[in-house]
Coordinates of C-alpha atoms and ligand atoms in Angstrom, one line a residue:
X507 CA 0.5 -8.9 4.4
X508 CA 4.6 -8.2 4.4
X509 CA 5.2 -6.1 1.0
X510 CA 9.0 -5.6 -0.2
X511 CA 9.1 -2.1 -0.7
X512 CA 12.0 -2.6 -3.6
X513 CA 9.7 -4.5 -5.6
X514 CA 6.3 -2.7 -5.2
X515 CA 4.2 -0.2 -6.0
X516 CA 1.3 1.6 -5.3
X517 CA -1.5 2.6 -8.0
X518 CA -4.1 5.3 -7.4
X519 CA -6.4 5.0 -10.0
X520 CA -8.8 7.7 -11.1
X521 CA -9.1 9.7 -7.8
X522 CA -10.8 12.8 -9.6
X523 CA -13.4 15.2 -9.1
X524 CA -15.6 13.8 -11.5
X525 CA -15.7 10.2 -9.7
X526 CA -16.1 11.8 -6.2
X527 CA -19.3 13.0 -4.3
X528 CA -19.7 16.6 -3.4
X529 CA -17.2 18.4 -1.2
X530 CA -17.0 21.3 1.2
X531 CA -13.2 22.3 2.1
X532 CA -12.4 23.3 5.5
X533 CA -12.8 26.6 4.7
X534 CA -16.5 26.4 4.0
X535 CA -16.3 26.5 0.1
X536 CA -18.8 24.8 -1.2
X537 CA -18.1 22.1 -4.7
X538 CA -20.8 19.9 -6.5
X539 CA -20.3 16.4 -7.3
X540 CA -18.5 15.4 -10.3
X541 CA -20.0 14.4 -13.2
X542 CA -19.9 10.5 -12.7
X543 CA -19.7 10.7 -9.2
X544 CA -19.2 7.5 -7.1
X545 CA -21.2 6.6 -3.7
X546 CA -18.9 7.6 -0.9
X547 CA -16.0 8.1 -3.6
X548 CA -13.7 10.4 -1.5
X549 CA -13.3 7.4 1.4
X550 CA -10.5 5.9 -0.6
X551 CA -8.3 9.4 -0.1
X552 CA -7.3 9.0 3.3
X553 CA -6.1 5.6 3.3
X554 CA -4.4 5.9 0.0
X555 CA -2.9 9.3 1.1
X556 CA -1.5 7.0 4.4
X557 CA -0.2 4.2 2.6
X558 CA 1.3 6.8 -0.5
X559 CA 3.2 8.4 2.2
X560 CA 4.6 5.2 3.7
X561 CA 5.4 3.4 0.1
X562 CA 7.3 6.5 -0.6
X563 CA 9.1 7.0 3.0
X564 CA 10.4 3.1 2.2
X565 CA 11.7 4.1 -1.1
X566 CA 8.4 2.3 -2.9
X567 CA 6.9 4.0 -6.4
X568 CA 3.1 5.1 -5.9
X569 CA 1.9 5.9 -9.5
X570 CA -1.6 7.7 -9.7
X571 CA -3.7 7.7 -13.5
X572 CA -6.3 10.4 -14.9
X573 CA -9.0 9.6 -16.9
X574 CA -8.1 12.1 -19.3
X575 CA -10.8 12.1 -22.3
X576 CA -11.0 15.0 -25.1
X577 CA -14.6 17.0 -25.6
X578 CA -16.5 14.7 -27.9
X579 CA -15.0 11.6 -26.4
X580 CA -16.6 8.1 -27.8
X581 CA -17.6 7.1 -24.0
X582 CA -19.9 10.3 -23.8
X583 CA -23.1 9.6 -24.5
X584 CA -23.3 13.1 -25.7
X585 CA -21.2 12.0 -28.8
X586 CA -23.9 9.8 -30.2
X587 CA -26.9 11.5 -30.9
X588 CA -30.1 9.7 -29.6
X589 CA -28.1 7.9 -26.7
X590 CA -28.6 8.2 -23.1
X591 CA -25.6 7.8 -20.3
X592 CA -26.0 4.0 -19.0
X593 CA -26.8 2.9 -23.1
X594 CA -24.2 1.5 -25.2
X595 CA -23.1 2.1 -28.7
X596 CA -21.6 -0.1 -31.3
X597 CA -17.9 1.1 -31.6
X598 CA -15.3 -0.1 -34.6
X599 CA -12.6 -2.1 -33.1
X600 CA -13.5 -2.0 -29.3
X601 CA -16.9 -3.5 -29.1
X602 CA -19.8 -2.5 -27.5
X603 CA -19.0 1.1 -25.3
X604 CA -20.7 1.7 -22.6
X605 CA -21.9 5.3 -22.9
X606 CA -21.7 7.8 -19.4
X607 CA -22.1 11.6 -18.9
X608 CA -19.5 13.9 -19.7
X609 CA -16.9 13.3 -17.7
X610 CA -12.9 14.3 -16.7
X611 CA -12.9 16.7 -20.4
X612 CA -8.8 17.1 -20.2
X613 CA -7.8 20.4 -18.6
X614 CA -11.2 20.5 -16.6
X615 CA -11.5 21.1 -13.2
X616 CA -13.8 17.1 -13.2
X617 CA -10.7 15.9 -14.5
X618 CA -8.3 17.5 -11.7
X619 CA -7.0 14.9 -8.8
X620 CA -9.2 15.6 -6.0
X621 CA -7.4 18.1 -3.6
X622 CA -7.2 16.6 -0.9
X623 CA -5.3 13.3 -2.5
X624 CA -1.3 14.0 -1.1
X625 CA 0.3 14.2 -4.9
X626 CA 3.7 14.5 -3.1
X627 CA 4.5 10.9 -2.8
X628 CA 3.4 9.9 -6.7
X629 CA 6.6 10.1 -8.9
X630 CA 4.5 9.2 -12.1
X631 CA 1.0 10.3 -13.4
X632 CA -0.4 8.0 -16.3
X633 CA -3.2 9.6 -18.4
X634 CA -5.6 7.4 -19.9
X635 CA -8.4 7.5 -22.4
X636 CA -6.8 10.2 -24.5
X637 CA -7.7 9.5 -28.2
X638 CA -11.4 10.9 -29.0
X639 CA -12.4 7.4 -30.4
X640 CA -10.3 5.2 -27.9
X641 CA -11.8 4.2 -24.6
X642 CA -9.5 3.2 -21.8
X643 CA -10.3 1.9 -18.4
X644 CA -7.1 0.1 -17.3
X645 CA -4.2 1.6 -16.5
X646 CA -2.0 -0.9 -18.5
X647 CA -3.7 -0.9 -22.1
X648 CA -6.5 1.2 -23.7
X649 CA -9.8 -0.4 -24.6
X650 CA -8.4 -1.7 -27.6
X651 CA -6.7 -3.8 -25.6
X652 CA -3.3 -3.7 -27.6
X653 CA -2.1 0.4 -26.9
X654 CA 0.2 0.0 -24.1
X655 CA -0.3 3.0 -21.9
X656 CA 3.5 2.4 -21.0
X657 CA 2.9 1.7 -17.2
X658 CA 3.8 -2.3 -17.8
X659 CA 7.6 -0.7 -19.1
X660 CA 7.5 1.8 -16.4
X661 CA 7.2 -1.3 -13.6
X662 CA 8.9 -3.9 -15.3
X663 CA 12.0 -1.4 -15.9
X664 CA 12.1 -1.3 -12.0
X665 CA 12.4 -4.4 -10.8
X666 CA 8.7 -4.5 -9.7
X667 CA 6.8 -7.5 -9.4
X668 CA 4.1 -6.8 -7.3
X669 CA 1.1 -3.9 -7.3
X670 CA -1.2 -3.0 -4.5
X671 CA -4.0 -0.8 -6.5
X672 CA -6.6 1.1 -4.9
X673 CA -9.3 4.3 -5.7
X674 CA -12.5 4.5 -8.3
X675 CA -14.1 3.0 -9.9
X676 CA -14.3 -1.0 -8.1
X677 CA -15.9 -1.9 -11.2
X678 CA -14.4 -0.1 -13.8
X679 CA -10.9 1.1 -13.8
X680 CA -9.7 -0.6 -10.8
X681 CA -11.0 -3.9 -12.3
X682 CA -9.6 -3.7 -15.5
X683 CA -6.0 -2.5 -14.1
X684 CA -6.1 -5.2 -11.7
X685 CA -7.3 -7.7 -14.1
X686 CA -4.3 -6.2 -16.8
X687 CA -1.6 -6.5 -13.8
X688 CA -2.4 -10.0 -12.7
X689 CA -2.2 -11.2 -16.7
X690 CA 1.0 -9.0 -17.4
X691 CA 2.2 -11.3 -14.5
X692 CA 2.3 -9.0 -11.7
X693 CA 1.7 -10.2 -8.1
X694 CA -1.9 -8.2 -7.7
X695 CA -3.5 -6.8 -4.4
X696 CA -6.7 -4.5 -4.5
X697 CA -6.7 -2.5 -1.2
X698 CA -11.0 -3.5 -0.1
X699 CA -11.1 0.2 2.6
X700 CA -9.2 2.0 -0.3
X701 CA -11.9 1.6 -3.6
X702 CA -15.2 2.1 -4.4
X703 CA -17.4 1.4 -6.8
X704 CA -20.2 2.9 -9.6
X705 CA -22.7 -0.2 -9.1
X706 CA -23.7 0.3 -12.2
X707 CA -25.4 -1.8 -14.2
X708 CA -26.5 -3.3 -10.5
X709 CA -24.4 -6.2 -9.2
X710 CA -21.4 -5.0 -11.4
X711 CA -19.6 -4.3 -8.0
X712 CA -20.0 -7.7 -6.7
X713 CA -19.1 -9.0 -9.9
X714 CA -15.8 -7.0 -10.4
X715 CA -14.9 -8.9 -6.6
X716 CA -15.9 -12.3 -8.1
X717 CA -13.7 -11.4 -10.9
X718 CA -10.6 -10.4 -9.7
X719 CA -10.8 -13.4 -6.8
X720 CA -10.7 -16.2 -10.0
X721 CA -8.2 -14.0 -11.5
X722 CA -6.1 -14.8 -8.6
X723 CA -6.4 -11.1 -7.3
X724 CA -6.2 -10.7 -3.4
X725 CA -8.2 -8.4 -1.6
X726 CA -7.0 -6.5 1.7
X727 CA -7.1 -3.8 4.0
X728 CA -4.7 -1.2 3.4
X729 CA -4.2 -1.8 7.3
X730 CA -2.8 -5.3 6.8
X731 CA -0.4 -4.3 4.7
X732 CA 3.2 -4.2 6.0
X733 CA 6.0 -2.4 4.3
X734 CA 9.5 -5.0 5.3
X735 CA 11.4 -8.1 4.0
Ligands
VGL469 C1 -14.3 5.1 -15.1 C2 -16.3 5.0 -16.2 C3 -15.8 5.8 -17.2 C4 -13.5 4.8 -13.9 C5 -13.8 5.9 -16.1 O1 -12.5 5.5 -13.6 O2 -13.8 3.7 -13.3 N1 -15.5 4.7 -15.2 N2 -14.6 6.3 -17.2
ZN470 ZN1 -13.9 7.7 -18.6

């Protein structure tokens, strides 16, 4: 796939501790896995980190976003007494919310990018899911779905018309930003090495792929794409 590197970017969504399994550094040191931790989560890092590099050698934007929630956040199932992570709870103005452990508490270290994803190439970092009541899986708009999380502005204000999105969760964030970028209008690629996903409930991975296909979404290798005119 040949990608114009003046009219793209690259999105790294959610490539946190929290999402990823545990981790030993090449030093030995020993770290737990996060809180909501994805199967095989950290397999997205090298290929993002590859294509990052490249998108920003060309002169292309690579944004990454942080789930970024307050203690006592409405998606924690410890915030509604009696509820159990996988549950939902009936929440005023977004719906059903699908309740999960504690996870990426701002300033945390579950909530810092995973060290080993290259931060050098990113020139903007959008955090998401901010607001103790507000719930926010795409990058583009909270769960409300009418708070702009300012990344649409950001994009459009550069010319770019296409988005190549990759990292966690398949079935949660990176759905609902790619669903969000194809709607806003924007030419949409999820990278298929360079995500994973929570599988939860079962199937939901599957159907996130089903999803973005009849949204018009294309799926590719980050080795097929092409940086050129
Ligand atoms: C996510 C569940 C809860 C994600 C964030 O990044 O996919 N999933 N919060
Ligand atoms: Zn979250």
């Amino acid at each position: 796939m040949l990608i114009d590197p003046s009219t793209a970017a690259l999105i790294e969504i959610d490539v946190q501790n929290d999402f990823c399994p545990a981790y030993t550094r090449p030093s030995g040191e020993k770290f737990p896995p996060g809180a909501l931790a994805v199967d095989r989560g950290d397999e997205v890092i090298e290929a993002l980190n590859l294509l990052a590099a490249t998108f920003a050698a060309a002169g292309a934007k690579v944004v990454a976003t942080a789930d970024w929630h307050p203690s006592g956040h409405v998606s924690f199932a410890s915030a509604h007494p009696g509820k159990k992570p996988g549950e939902t709870a009936e929440v005023p103005g977004t719906g059903p919310q699908a309740l999960w452990p504690d996870h990426c508490v701002q300033g945390t270290s579950g909530a810092a990018f995973h060290e080993r994803l290259d931060l050098r190439p990113v020139s903007l970092i959008i955090r998401k899911g901010f607001r103790r009541s507000l719930d926010s899986y795409s990058a583009f708009f909270e769960n409300d779905r009418r708070s702009p999380t300012g990344l649409e502005g950001y994009l459009k204000s550069l010319g770019i018309g296409t988005v190549l999105l990759g990292g966690l969760a398949t079935d949660y964030c990176v759905l609902y930003s790619a669903l969000d970028a194809a709607a806003l209008g924007f030419t949409t690629l999820v990278l298929s090495d360079a995500v994973r996903g929570v599988g939860f409930p079962a199937g939901s991975v599957e159907a996130a792929l089903d999803n973005m296909k009849s949204a018009g979404i294309r799926l590719c290798p980050s080795s097929g794409v092409t940086l050129g005119v």
